[in-house]
Amino acid sequence: MTDRSGPITLVAGGAGFIGSHLCQALLDRGATVICLDNLQTSRPVNLRRLERYAEFSFVEADIVNPLPLDILEKTSRIDRIYNLACAASPPQYQADPEHTMLTNVVGTDHLLRLAERAGARFLLSSTSEVYGDPEAHPQREDYRGWVNCTGPRACYDEGKRAAEAMAFDFARMGRAEVRVARIFNTYGPQMHPDDGRVVSNLICQALSGKNITIYGDGTQTRSFCYVSDLVAGLIALMESDPERNEPVNLGNPVEITVNDLLGHVLAMTGTDAKVVYKPLPIDDPRRRRPDISRAEAQLDWRPRVSLEVGLAATCAWFAEELVGGRDCTPEPETLRASVV
Ligand code: UDP
């Protein structure tokens, strides 16, 4: 790190899919960034791109544990904390549900206390999962959700709901300035091929000729946001000065069925892989689409990358990744032309 006196942005979970894109965007804006990550679900190769920046450093630690000295000794310089630390793919966060819950509750508490001591602004990456299997459609921030607190998704859904509750309590009590982003399905280059989510699964299966797995009958819907759009929203939210402490949905409101997504992937890859239908996971939400009017009004933010362009970039990246592991993330300029 060359600048030893200026402000520091801490990104917990910065080696993960969204976190690594966020770190890069912050570094490109001239920030000094410390990435804190336990490398549980992240790709260490994501760090290699970031380590080219002199203003980047990495600390391996799990936010469930007391924060390491490497971080604490820089408390007075930390002025922004992004908390993206948590496994986010259903098979990954369900593999160790206790750890998922503790990451969201104990880990968020550790970071909020750091924000309090540092006088730093804190952004929580929350999730559309706080709406559960929603009865209201599209989902507005004032919808309180329909979550099964005893099901296999609860460790993540209820963990994030508890993290939101804690963040807003810190804000109400004047202990920290907080922002809460409710992130909807996000995709793009640098996803882990074994992540387990639908975009990476379908593309990797199609490219490698393995059976393509569709859960349920494929009529369930999701709304997929390209990662550069999401990152722009996170930074805009962090830097905004909202009048009230409220969560903000960040996602792409273009809703499609999983079968429609399959159609795009089949057309783009030209695969002859077989499609197999498997049982729908328990509590799998039937419909999901963000109402983004709050983000549009407060942040002047909306997604810009269409599904066709974003999926093509993601397919191209996975094609390179599966063949040789070469990092070929498209530069943002190549995507800017495409408006939803
Ligand atoms: N899904 C699928 N095939 C897969 C992985 C997921 O059909 O290989 C379905 C999943 O059941 C869900 C949707 O795709 O209905 C999105 O799943 P994902 O795990 O990407 O994210 P979620 O929105 O459920 O957290």
PDB file of C-alpha atoms and ligand atoms in Angstrom, residues 88-91 93 128-129 153 185 196-199 201-202 205 213-216 218 220-222 224 258 280-281 284-285 288, ligand 1:
ATOM      1  CA  ALA A  88     -24.778 -16.505  -1.264  1.00  0.00           C
ATOM      2  CA  SER A  89     -25.555 -19.537  -3.420  1.00  0.00           C
ATOM      3  CA  PRO A  90     -28.208 -21.862  -1.916  1.00  0.00           C
ATOM      4  CA  PRO A  91     -26.060 -25.058  -1.993  1.00  0.00           C
ATOM      5  CA  TYR A  93     -24.900 -21.314   2.251  1.00  0.00           C
ATOM      6  CA  SER A 128     -34.038 -10.266  -2.109  1.00  0.00           C
ATOM      7  CA  GLU A 129     -34.222 -13.410   0.058  1.00  0.00           C
ATOM      8  CA  ARG A 153     -33.062 -21.289   3.324  1.00  0.00           C
ATOM      9  CA  ASN A 185     -29.889 -12.232  -8.617  1.00  0.00           C
ATOM     10  CA  GLY A 196     -24.264 -23.780  -7.948  1.00  0.00           C
ATOM     11  CA  ARG A 197     -26.481 -20.918  -9.065  1.00  0.00           C
ATOM     12  CA  VAL A 198     -28.540 -21.139 -12.196  1.00  0.00           C
ATOM     13  CA  VAL A 199     -26.563 -18.868 -14.544  1.00  0.00           C
ATOM     14  CA  ASN A 201     -24.652 -23.984 -13.779  1.00  0.00           C
ATOM     15  CA  LEU A 202     -26.469 -23.663 -17.112  1.00  0.00           C
ATOM     16  CA  GLN A 205     -23.091 -27.483 -18.226  1.00  0.00           C
ATOM     17  CA  THR A 213     -30.213 -29.230 -14.761  1.00  0.00           C
ATOM     18  CA  ILE A 214     -33.527 -27.394 -14.505  1.00  0.00           C
ATOM     19  CA  TYR A 215     -35.165 -27.544 -11.095  1.00  0.00           C
ATOM     20  CA  GLY A 216     -38.955 -27.855 -11.069  1.00  0.00           C
ATOM     21  CA  GLY A 218     -38.620 -24.090 -15.120  1.00  0.00           C
ATOM     22  CA  GLN A 220     -40.318 -20.009 -11.820  1.00  0.00           C
ATOM     23  CA  THR A 221     -39.000 -16.519 -12.543  1.00  0.00           C
ATOM     24  CA  ARG A 222     -35.957 -14.470 -11.619  1.00  0.00           C
ATOM     25  CA  PHE A 224     -30.895 -11.134 -13.507  1.00  0.00           C
ATOM     26  CA  VAL A 258     -35.726 -20.226 -15.850  1.00  0.00           C
ATOM     27  CA  LEU A 280     -37.649 -28.005  -7.165  1.00  0.00           C
ATOM     28  CA  PRO A 281     -35.673 -27.288  -3.963  1.00  0.00           C
ATOM     29  CA  ASP A 284     -37.594 -22.094  -3.882  1.00  0.00           C
ATOM     30  CA  PRO A 285     -39.258 -18.719  -4.607  1.00  0.00           C
ATOM     31  CA  ARG A 288     -38.899 -12.590  -8.087  1.00  0.00           C
TER      32      ARG A 288
HETATM   33  N1  UDP B   1     -31.978 -23.582 -10.746  1.00  0.00           N
HETATM   34  C1  UDP B   1     -32.094 -24.481 -11.803  1.00  0.00           C
HETATM   35  N2  UDP B   1     -30.987 -25.205 -12.161  1.00  0.00           N
HETATM   36  C2  UDP B   1     -29.781 -25.069 -11.526  1.00  0.00           C
HETATM   37  C3  UDP B   1     -29.680 -24.144 -10.471  1.00  0.00           C
HETATM   38  C4  UDP B   1     -30.808 -23.414 -10.107  1.00  0.00           C
HETATM   39  O1  UDP B   1     -33.157 -24.631 -12.406  1.00  0.00           O
HETATM   40  O2  UDP B   1     -28.829 -25.756 -11.924  1.00  0.00           O
HETATM   41  C5  UDP B   1     -33.165 -22.784 -10.379  1.00  0.00           C
HETATM   42  C6  UDP B   1     -33.457 -22.666  -8.890  1.00  0.00           C
HETATM   43  O3  UDP B   1     -34.235 -23.740  -8.422  1.00  0.00           O
HETATM   44  C7  UDP B   1     -34.178 -21.333  -8.827  1.00  0.00           C
HETATM   45  C8  UDP B   1     -33.542 -20.517  -9.944  1.00  0.00           C
HETATM   46  O4  UDP B   1     -32.930 -21.467 -10.814  1.00  0.00           O
HETATM   47  O5  UDP B   1     -35.545 -21.507  -9.110  1.00  0.00           O
HETATM   48  C9  UDP B   1     -32.476 -19.555  -9.421  1.00  0.00           C
HETATM   49  O6  UDP B   1     -31.635 -20.295  -8.582  1.00  0.00           O
HETATM   50  P1  UDP B   1     -30.269 -19.712  -8.008  1.00  0.00           P
HETATM   51  O7  UDP B   1     -29.682 -20.799  -7.163  1.00  0.00           O
HETATM   52  O8  UDP B   1     -29.463 -19.153  -9.091  1.00  0.00           O
HETATM   53  O9  UDP B   1     -30.677 -18.485  -7.099  1.00  0.00           O
HETATM   54  P2  UDP B   1     -31.865 -18.189  -6.079  1.00  0.00           P
HETATM   55  O10 UDP B   1     -32.600 -17.079  -6.721  1.00  0.00           O
HETATM   56  O11 UDP B   1     -32.753 -19.399  -5.922  1.00  0.00           O
HETATM   57  O12 UDP B   1     -31.181 -17.829  -4.825  1.00  0.00           O
END
